[in-house]
Structure formats: structure tokens, C-alpha cells
Short mmCIF file of C-alpha atoms and ligand atoms in Angstrom, two decimals:
data_model
loop_
_atom_site.label_atom_id
_atom_site.label_comp_id
_atom_site.label_asym_id
_atom_site.label_seq_id
_atom_site.Cartn_x
_atom_site.Cartn_y
_atom_site.Cartn_z
CA MET A 20 -38.65 -52.79 14.76
CA HIS A 21 -40.54 -54.63 17.31
CA SER A 22 -43.57 -53.33 18.54
CA GLU A 23 -44.81 -53.00 21.83
CA LEU A 24 -47.24 -56.02 20.90
CA GLY A 25 -44.21 -57.61 19.82
CA PHE A 26 -44.25 -58.05 16.57
CA GLN A 27 -41.65 -56.79 13.80
CA ILE A 28 -42.35 -54.34 11.32
CA ASN A 29 -41.01 -55.51 7.91
CA LYS A 30 -43.56 -55.65 5.32
CA VAL A 31 -45.90 -52.39 4.75
CA LEU A 32 -48.43 -52.32 1.69
CA VAL A 33 -49.82 -49.28 0.74
CA ILE A 34 -53.37 -49.11 -0.94
CA GLY A 35 -54.51 -46.95 -3.24
CA LEU A 36 -51.50 -45.26 -5.37
CA GLY A 37 -53.20 -42.40 -6.49
CA GLN A 38 -52.12 -39.04 -6.21
CA LEU A 39 -51.53 -39.23 -1.95
CA GLY A 40 -50.55 -43.33 -2.15
CA LEU A 41 -47.87 -43.08 -4.42
CA PRO A 42 -45.60 -40.78 -2.61
CA VAL A 43 -46.33 -42.92 0.75
CA ALA A 44 -45.07 -46.03 -1.16
CA LYS A 45 -41.80 -44.22 -2.09
CA TYR A 46 -41.70 -42.46 1.15
CA VAL A 47 -42.22 -45.26 3.27
CA LYS A 48 -39.74 -47.30 0.74
CA GLN A 49 -36.87 -44.80 1.19
CA ARG A 50 -36.74 -45.36 4.95
CA GLY A 51 -35.75 -48.73 4.38
CA PHE A 52 -38.75 -51.06 4.80
CA GLU A 53 -39.66 -53.50 2.25
CA THR A 54 -42.91 -51.90 0.85
CA PHE A 55 -45.50 -53.58 -1.62
CA GLY A 56 -48.59 -51.35 -3.63
CA TYR A 57 -52.37 -52.82 -4.43
CA ASP A 58 -54.39 -50.75 -6.75
CA MET A 59 -57.71 -52.12 -8.04
CA ASN A 60 -56.57 -50.14 -11.23
CA SER A 61 -54.03 -52.90 -12.45
CA GLU A 62 -52.34 -49.81 -15.19
CA ARG A 63 -51.78 -47.81 -12.29
CA MET A 64 -50.42 -50.94 -10.30
CA LYS A 65 -48.32 -52.20 -13.47
CA GLN A 66 -47.00 -48.28 -13.79
CA VAL A 67 -45.70 -48.29 -10.27
CA GLU A 68 -44.10 -51.47 -10.19
CA GLU A 69 -42.35 -50.58 -13.33
CA ASN A 70 -41.15 -46.70 -12.15
CA PHE A 71 -40.77 -46.88 -8.59
CA GLY A 72 -39.89 -50.44 -7.56
CA ILE A 73 -43.22 -50.80 -4.99
CA LYS A 74 -43.73 -54.50 -5.40
CA SER A 75 -47.27 -55.51 -6.50
CA ILE A 76 -48.92 -57.95 -4.03
CA GLU A 77 -53.23 -59.76 -4.38
CA GLN A 78 -52.47 -62.02 -0.62
CA PHE A 79 -52.40 -60.19 2.41
CA ASP A 80 -51.67 -62.60 4.64
CA ASP A 81 -47.87 -61.45 5.68
CA ILE A 82 -48.14 -57.54 5.81
CA ASP A 83 -46.91 -55.84 9.36
CA VAL A 84 -48.42 -52.58 8.44
CA PHE A 85 -51.42 -51.65 5.68
CA ILE A 86 -51.69 -48.15 5.49
CA LEU A 87 -54.91 -46.97 2.89
CA CYS A 88 -54.71 -44.13 0.57
CA VAL A 89 -57.68 -45.33 -1.37
CA SER A 90 -60.30 -42.48 -3.20
CA THR A 91 -63.33 -41.52 -0.88
CA HIS A 92 -65.63 -39.57 -3.19
CA ASP A 93 -68.30 -41.20 -4.92
CA PRO A 94 -66.93 -42.43 -8.40
CA ASP A 95 -69.85 -41.05 -10.50
CA ASP A 96 -69.77 -37.43 -8.41
CA GLU A 97 -66.75 -36.50 -6.82
CA TYR A 98 -67.90 -33.76 -4.13
CA THR A 99 -69.80 -36.64 -2.97
CA PRO A 100 -67.78 -38.80 0.06
CA TYR A 101 -67.96 -42.75 -0.22
CA VAL A 102 -66.46 -44.98 1.84
CA ASP A 103 -67.70 -48.02 0.57
CA GLY A 104 -64.44 -49.02 -1.18
CA LEU A 105 -62.56 -49.02 2.30
CA PHE A 106 -65.29 -50.89 4.11
CA GLU A 107 -64.33 -53.72 0.85
CA LEU A 108 -60.82 -53.23 1.51
CA ALA A 109 -61.48 -53.65 5.25
CA ARG A 110 -63.73 -57.38 4.58
CA LYS A 111 -60.47 -58.49 2.15
CA ILE A 112 -58.46 -57.71 4.94
CA ALA A 113 -60.14 -59.62 8.24
CA LYS A 114 -60.06 -62.46 6.15
CA GLU A 115 -56.43 -62.69 5.32
CA ALA A 116 -54.00 -60.40 7.23
CA LYS A 117 -52.25 -61.80 10.29
CA ASN A 118 -53.82 -61.38 13.99
CA GLY A 119 -52.36 -57.74 15.36
CA SER A 120 -51.48 -55.68 12.39
CA LEU A 121 -51.50 -52.65 11.92
CA VAL A 122 -54.39 -50.71 9.37
CA SER A 123 -53.62 -46.82 8.97
CA ILE A 124 -56.29 -45.12 7.45
CA GLU A 125 -54.89 -42.33 5.71
CA SER A 126 -57.64 -41.38 3.51
CA THR A 127 -59.27 -38.61 4.44
CA VAL A 128 -63.06 -40.03 6.24
CA PRO A 129 -66.17 -39.16 7.78
CA LYS A 130 -66.51 -39.15 11.72
CA GLY A 131 -66.89 -42.93 13.00
CA THR A 132 -65.54 -44.05 9.66
CA SER A 133 -62.23 -45.53 11.89
CA LYS A 134 -64.58 -47.34 14.14
CA LYS A 135 -66.56 -49.17 11.80
CA ILE A 136 -63.29 -50.43 10.22
CA PHE A 137 -62.26 -51.91 13.54
CA GLU A 138 -65.33 -54.00 13.54
CA ILE A 139 -65.19 -55.19 10.20
CA ILE A 140 -61.35 -56.70 10.78
CA ASN A 141 -63.60 -58.28 14.16
CA HIS A 142 -61.15 -56.31 16.62
CA ARG A 143 -58.39 -58.42 15.55
CA LEU A 144 -56.06 -56.00 13.94
CA HIS A 145 -55.00 -52.15 15.45
CA VAL A 146 -56.54 -49.28 13.79
CA ALA A 147 -55.40 -45.63 13.53
CA HIS A 148 -56.22 -42.82 11.59
CA VAL A 149 -53.13 -40.42 10.20
CA PRO A 150 -54.81 -37.92 8.13
CA HIS A 151 -52.50 -36.16 5.33
CA ARG A 152 -51.76 -32.77 4.84
CA TRP A 153 -50.28 -33.37 1.61
CA TYR A 154 -50.33 -30.61 -0.80
CA ALA A 155 -48.99 -31.68 -4.52
CA LEU A 156 -47.70 -27.70 -5.42
CA GLU A 157 -45.18 -27.59 -2.17
CA GLU A 158 -44.33 -31.26 -1.83
CA GLU A 159 -41.02 -30.74 -0.27
CA ILE A 160 -42.35 -28.55 3.11
CA HIS A 161 -46.17 -30.29 2.87
CA GLY A 162 -45.40 -34.04 1.84
CA VAL A 163 -45.78 -36.96 3.52
CA ASN A 164 -43.12 -35.95 6.47
CA GLN A 165 -45.04 -32.98 7.84
CA VAL A 166 -46.18 -32.72 11.32
CA ARG A 167 -49.62 -34.42 11.07
CA VAL A 168 -52.61 -35.70 14.05
CA ILE A 169 -53.35 -39.46 14.84
CA GLY A 170 -55.57 -41.00 16.55
CA GLY A 171 -56.39 -45.38 17.62
CA VAL A 172 -59.59 -47.15 17.93
CA SER A 173 -57.58 -47.80 21.34
CA ASP A 174 -54.48 -47.12 23.68
CA CYS A 175 -52.58 -50.15 22.14
CA CYS A 176 -53.58 -49.11 18.39
CA LEU A 177 -52.38 -45.26 18.83
CA LYS A 178 -49.15 -46.63 20.88
CA THR A 179 -48.43 -49.37 17.60
CA ALA A 180 -49.27 -46.37 15.14
CA LEU A 181 -46.94 -44.13 17.12
CA GLN A 182 -43.95 -46.85 16.97
CA PHE A 183 -44.29 -47.24 13.26
CA TYR A 184 -44.70 -43.32 12.57
CA ASP A 185 -43.05 -41.18 15.34
CA ARG A 186 -41.01 -43.30 17.36
CA ASN A 187 -39.42 -40.68 19.51
CA ASN A 188 -42.98 -39.45 20.65
CA GLU A 189 -43.03 -38.40 23.83
CA ALA A 190 -46.17 -39.81 24.51
CA LEU A 191 -44.95 -43.57 23.98
CA GLU A 192 -43.79 -44.50 27.96
CA PHE A 193 -40.10 -45.80 26.04
CA ASN A 194 -38.27 -43.48 23.93
CA ASP A 195 -35.52 -44.71 21.58
CA ASN A 196 -32.43 -42.90 22.48
CA THR A 197 -30.93 -43.13 19.07
CA ASN A 198 -31.70 -40.28 16.69
CA ASN A 199 -34.21 -42.53 14.51
CA LYS A 200 -35.22 -38.90 13.01
CA ASP A 201 -31.97 -39.12 10.93
CA THR A 202 -33.19 -40.41 6.94
CA SER A 203 -29.34 -41.91 6.52
CA ARG A 204 -30.77 -44.99 8.14
CA SER A 205 -33.10 -46.11 5.23
CA ALA A 206 -29.67 -46.17 3.49
CA GLN A 207 -28.08 -48.62 5.64
CA ASN A 208 -31.66 -50.24 5.11
CA THR A 209 -32.38 -50.37 8.99
CA ALA A 210 -35.73 -49.12 9.33
CA VAL A 211 -36.51 -47.87 12.54
CA ASP A 212 -40.09 -45.97 12.05
CA LEU A 213 -41.17 -43.47 9.28
CA GLY A 214 -39.87 -40.23 11.27
CA ILE A 215 -42.53 -38.93 10.66
CA PRO A 216 -43.88 -36.03 13.75
CA MET A 217 -47.08 -36.90 15.26
CA HIS A 218 -49.69 -35.24 17.10
CA PRO A 219 -51.24 -37.74 19.25
CA VAL A 220 -55.27 -37.44 20.34
CA SER A 221 -56.91 -38.96 23.06
CA GLU A 222 -59.98 -40.04 20.41
CA ILE A 223 -59.82 -41.58 17.32
CA GLU A 224 -62.82 -39.06 15.94
CA ILE A 225 -60.43 -35.96 16.86
CA ALA A 226 -58.17 -37.20 14.11
CA GLU A 227 -61.35 -37.96 11.82
CA LEU A 228 -62.62 -34.28 12.07
CA THR A 229 -59.52 -32.53 12.43
CA LYS A 230 -58.50 -33.39 8.94
CA ILE A 231 -62.17 -32.60 7.45
CA ILE A 232 -62.73 -29.31 9.47
CA GLU A 233 -59.24 -28.25 8.24
CA ASN A 234 -60.24 -28.00 4.53
CA ALA A 235 -63.51 -26.97 5.68
CA ASP A 236 -61.62 -23.62 7.51
CA ARG A 237 -59.96 -23.07 3.86
CA TYR A 238 -63.49 -23.80 2.24
CA LEU A 239 -64.87 -20.74 4.46
CA GLN A 240 -61.94 -18.72 3.76
CA ILE A 241 -62.20 -19.33 -0.16
CA ALA A 242 -65.69 -18.55 0.58
CA PHE A 243 -65.38 -15.27 1.94
CA SER A 244 -63.14 -13.76 -0.84
CA GLU A 245 -66.04 -14.83 -3.73
CA ASP A 246 -68.57 -13.13 -1.42
CA LEU A 247 -66.26 -9.88 -1.31
CA TYR A 248 -65.54 -10.36 -4.72
CA LEU A 249 -69.49 -10.46 -5.53
CA TYR A 250 -70.17 -7.27 -3.34
CA CYS A 251 -66.72 -5.60 -5.49
CA GLN A 252 -68.98 -6.89 -8.40
CA ALA A 253 -72.34 -5.14 -7.51
CA ASN A 254 -71.06 -1.94 -5.70
CA ASN A 255 -68.29 -0.98 -8.88
CA VAL A 256 -65.26 -1.21 -6.36
CA ASN A 257 -61.89 -2.79 -7.54
CA PHE A 258 -61.67 -6.28 -5.58
CA GLY A 259 -57.68 -6.59 -6.30
CA GLU A 260 -57.21 -3.34 -5.38
CA LEU A 261 -59.21 -3.36 -2.04
CA ARG A 262 -57.76 -6.92 -1.10
CA ASP A 263 -54.29 -5.91 -2.03
CA SER A 264 -55.00 -2.56 1.00
CA LEU A 265 -56.60 -5.61 3.00
CA ASN A 266 -53.49 -7.83 3.15
CA THR A 267 -51.15 -5.16 4.51
CA LYS A 268 -52.92 -5.60 8.09
CA TRP A 269 -50.49 -8.34 10.06
CA ASN A 270 -53.92 -10.58 10.59
CA VAL A 271 -55.59 -10.01 7.71
CA LYS A 272 -55.29 -12.48 4.55
CA ILE A 273 -57.81 -12.51 1.98
CA LEU A 274 -57.61 -15.24 -0.49
CA GLU A 275 -57.95 -14.67 -4.51
CA PRO A 276 -61.66 -16.32 -5.38
CA ARG A 277 -60.33 -17.11 -9.02
CA ASP A 278 -62.38 -20.48 -10.63
CA GLY A 279 -64.46 -20.90 -6.88
CA VAL A 280 -63.68 -23.45 -4.06
CA GLY A 281 -61.47 -25.96 -6.15
CA GLY A 282 -60.21 -29.79 -6.04
CA HIS A 283 -62.49 -32.35 -4.99
CA CYS A 284 -61.03 -32.49 -1.57
CA LEU A 285 -62.30 -29.18 0.27
CA PRO A 286 -65.88 -29.68 -1.17
CA LYS A 287 -66.22 -33.04 -0.54
CA ASP A 288 -64.64 -32.85 3.38
CA THR A 289 -66.39 -29.87 4.06
CA LYS A 290 -69.97 -32.22 3.28
CA MET A 291 -68.27 -35.09 5.50
CA PHE A 292 -67.90 -32.86 8.25
CA LEU A 293 -71.82 -31.25 7.39
CA GLN A 294 -72.78 -34.39 7.54
CA SER A 295 -71.50 -35.74 10.68
CA SER A 296 -73.49 -33.77 12.88
CA LYS A 297 -77.58 -34.86 12.87
CA SER A 298 -78.65 -31.58 15.17
CA ILE A 299 -76.65 -28.51 15.17
CA LYS A 300 -75.07 -28.22 11.27
CA SER A 301 -72.11 -24.94 10.67
CA LYS A 302 -74.56 -22.16 9.59
CA ILE A 303 -71.44 -19.96 8.19
CA LEU A 304 -70.20 -23.50 6.22
CA ILE A 305 -74.20 -23.71 4.56
CA SER A 306 -74.04 -20.31 3.44
CA ALA A 307 -70.42 -20.24 1.91
CA VAL A 308 -71.57 -22.72 -0.15
CA GLU A 309 -74.52 -21.06 -1.40
CA VAL A 310 -71.97 -18.44 -1.99
CA ASP A 311 -69.53 -21.07 -3.77
CA LYS A 312 -72.52 -21.21 -6.38
CA ASP A 313 -73.52 -17.83 -6.55
CA TYR A 314 -69.78 -17.29 -7.46
CA ARG A 315 -69.52 -19.73 -9.95
CA ARG A 316 -72.59 -18.62 -11.05
CA PHE A 317 -71.79 -15.58 -11.67
CA ARG A 318 -69.01 -16.28 -13.31
CA GLU A 319 -70.84 -18.58 -16.19
CA LEU A 320 -72.76 -15.92 -16.81
CA ARG A 321 -69.99 -12.87 -17.06
CA GLY A 322 -68.24 -15.65 -19.36
CA ALA A 323 -71.26 -15.50 -21.97
CA ARG A 324 -70.90 -11.72 -21.73
CA LEU A 325 -74.10 -11.15 -19.82
CA ILE A 326 -72.86 -8.75 -17.54
CA PRO A 327 -71.98 -5.90 -19.12
CA HIS A 328 -70.33 -4.25 -15.98
CA ALA A 329 -68.30 -7.14 -14.93
CA ILE A 330 -64.43 -5.32 -13.39
CA ASN A 331 -62.04 -7.52 -13.89
CA SER A 332 -59.92 -8.09 -11.26
CA SER A 333 -59.10 -11.20 -9.92
N1 LIG B 11 -54.63 -35.78 -3.27
C1 LIG B 11 -54.30 -34.66 -2.05
O1 LIG B 11 -53.98 -33.86 -2.38
C2 LIG B 11 -54.77 -35.26 -1.05
C3 LIG B 11 -54.47 -34.80 0.19
C4 LIG B 11 -54.73 -35.02 1.46
C5 LIG B 11 -56.03 -36.01 1.72
N2 LIG B 11 -56.13 -36.88 0.18
C6 LIG B 11 -57.17 -37.70 0.59
O2 LIG B 11 -56.10 -39.14 0.27
C7 LIG B 11 -57.21 -40.12 -0.36
C8 LIG B 11 -56.66 -40.26 -1.98
O3 LIG B 11 -56.74 -39.21 -2.90
P1 LIG B 11 -55.54 -39.40 -3.90
O4 LIG B 11 -55.83 -37.75 -4.34
O5 LIG B 11 -55.03 -40.05 -3.67
O6 LIG B 11 -57.00 -40.15 -5.08
P2 LIG B 11 -56.55 -40.64 -6.50
O7 LIG B 11 -58.25 -40.75 -7.11
O8 LIG B 11 -55.52 -39.72 -6.64
O9 LIG B 11 -56.18 -42.01 -6.46
C9 LIG B 11 -56.59 -42.87 -5.43
C10 LIG B 11 -56.04 -44.48 -5.55
O10 LIG B 11 -56.85 -45.29 -5.38
C11 LIG B 11 -57.22 -46.31 -5.92
N3 LIG B 11 -58.39 -47.38 -5.52
C12 LIG B 11 -59.73 -46.37 -4.77
N4 LIG B 11 -60.34 -47.85 -4.52
C13 LIG B 11 -59.91 -48.71 -4.24
C14 LIG B 11 -59.64 -49.91 -3.45
N5 LIG B 11 -61.29 -50.14 -3.30
N6 LIG B 11 -58.77 -50.76 -3.22
C15 LIG B 11 -57.80 -50.56 -4.13
N7 LIG B 11 -57.23 -49.32 -4.77
C16 LIG B 11 -58.86 -48.49 -4.79
C17 LIG B 11 -57.24 -45.85 -7.35
O11 LIG B 11 -57.76 -46.55 -8.53
C18 LIG B 11 -56.70 -44.65 -7.11
O12 LIG B 11 -55.19 -44.96 -8.19
C19 LIG B 11 -58.36 -39.19 -0.33
O13 LIG B 11 -59.30 -39.19 0.56
C20 LIG B 11 -58.41 -37.78 -0.56
O14 LIG B 11 -59.45 -37.15 0.37
C21 LIG B 11 -55.80 -36.57 -0.93
#
């Protein structure tokens, strides 16, 4: 496929082949692009190559699109954001990649990261941010191919990225009238685009913020259910019955608090959002983090049987 800027997209490299990067690489390959993989964990790379036919590559000089799916948490603390690994990769790309290729950041990143990467690669390549809404438990409907937000460092970055992800997007001046969302194209190895519906935004920071605020919103919903649970414990109210009653209303959906705000993404991304403002910080999220700590402490004490009247209702 010839992009607006005149290069042909054939070779796609997915960097970071973990929980997210592997399904991305499999999807790109299934769409018919020549797909390569790169992971600093050589054992992981070997497994992916053997089991899924994603070819390993060390040199980046002949790649048309780089998709970055590396982890963005501190290796020693999964709740703390960490983008040094991404910057290191950007330096390797800056040294080796050809002019005009596309760097698509699919990892979750703090506001301002994409533009820093654009600086590191000396404005030589297009940079876009296309964060994920991937959900392991519902991969069929909430996998790689669902509506996603896309932003570019500049207009030509956005357009180049849209041509790769969603060639029929109305934000592009020209539209391919053929129905390229037909996945049977991939079987014929005539890759055109990824066929993923995109919601373009005017500033790349909006794309960065969208992802972390989505997860902050989820954090808040869980923390509210924890708050209610603690209220019920303190006031001898059956939480389960209260929740069921509340959820009979059409616009109320109280979640289950379970083990506390879980996984590493929600705490890490909420931290990214809180750290993104030097002045006004979300007071409600700061309180939500405190509620989650109280809830976890409560569960620990209950586990140690130090709270005799706990109602077992979640
Ligand atoms: N897993 C999800 O459900 C999910 C959903 C949405 C967004 N995300 C985001 O996607 C990103 C990746 O998450 P994940 O769950 O796949 O993480 P993961 O830990 O499962 O996988 C990350 C992979 O990247 C590799 N890696 C890390 N740094 C590297 C580097 N500098 N060079 C090469 N390889 C490197 C690791 O070896 C690992 O295989 C994170 O930013 C995360 O927040 C994840």
C-alpha cells in the first residue's frame, strides 16, 4: 500500500511481545503484512517465533511501521509509570530506521511522551499514538480490532497512521471505495490496512490522556464500590443486597469491590493521570486511592480475623 507520503507499507515490526504485543502481532500478520517481532526477553521472542511464525529481527533499517507495545511500568514496582525503555527503543529507531517510516505507540504512556519520542528520532519518522482498550477476558469483542482513539504529532503523522490503521476513515481526504474492511483480503496476502475503526483527535496529548483517564474512571468506579462496602461493614448493612437493589435502576451500576483495584494498569495509569498536572490534581482520584488503601487494609485485618463482625457479602 502506498501511503500519502509515498512509501509502501509492507514490513511491520511489533516491539514488546507480551500480553498485548502478541495479539497485535498475530492480527497484523493475519491482515497480510509481513510481520516481525522484537522483544528484549530472548526466551519470549523464541517462543513467539516458534509458535506463531512472527519472525525475529534485530536490525530496524528496512521496517515501514514500528508498533511499540512494551511495558510502561517500573520493573521494580508495577504501579509506578516508567518510560525509559520506550526512550531507549526510540534511540535505536533513530539510529537505524529509514526516513518517513511510522512509529505507532500502542503502549499506555504519560501525557507528553509521544512528542518526546518525536524529538529523540529527530523528526525523521512519523509518530502516532494509538492506545489500546484490549481486555483479555473478552478478546473477541474487546481485542485489537475495536474502536480506538488515534493522534499524531503533526497532521501528516496522523494521516500516515490512519492510512495504515483505517484507510476508509473520513478524516482522510481520499477514501478507498473498495471495502477494505473485508478480512478475506488478508488470506490473499493483499494487505491494505489493518481495518481497525479509528477515532482521530487533533492533538496527540488528547490520545494520551484518553487512555489514562479511561482507566482512572474505572479506578473511581471500583473505589466507590469499596467505599460503599466499607460503609456497609461499619453500619451493619448487607452490601450484596444493597448492591443488587441499586443495580435495578437503569443508570446505576455499582461494581463488586473484590480484591481491591486490581492488575497493574489501573493503578499505574491513574498515577500517570495524577502526575500529568503540576497544578490542579483530581481531588476525587486522590481520595479514591486512599479508599483503596483503606479497603485493602480492611481485608488484611479481616483475613487475620481481627474484625469480628465483618459481613461476608461480596
Ligand atoms: N495487557 C493489557 O490488558 C493492556 C491493555 C491495554 C494497554 N496495555 C498497555 O500495553 C503495554 C504493554 O502491556 P503488556 O500487558 O503487554 O505488558 P507485558 O509485560 O505482558 O509485555 C511487555 C513485553 O515488552 C517487552 N519489553 C519491555 N521493554 C522492552 C524494550 N525496551 N525492548 C523490547 N522489549 C521490551 C517485555 O519483555 C515483555 O515481553 C503497557 O503500556 C500496558 O499498560 C496493556
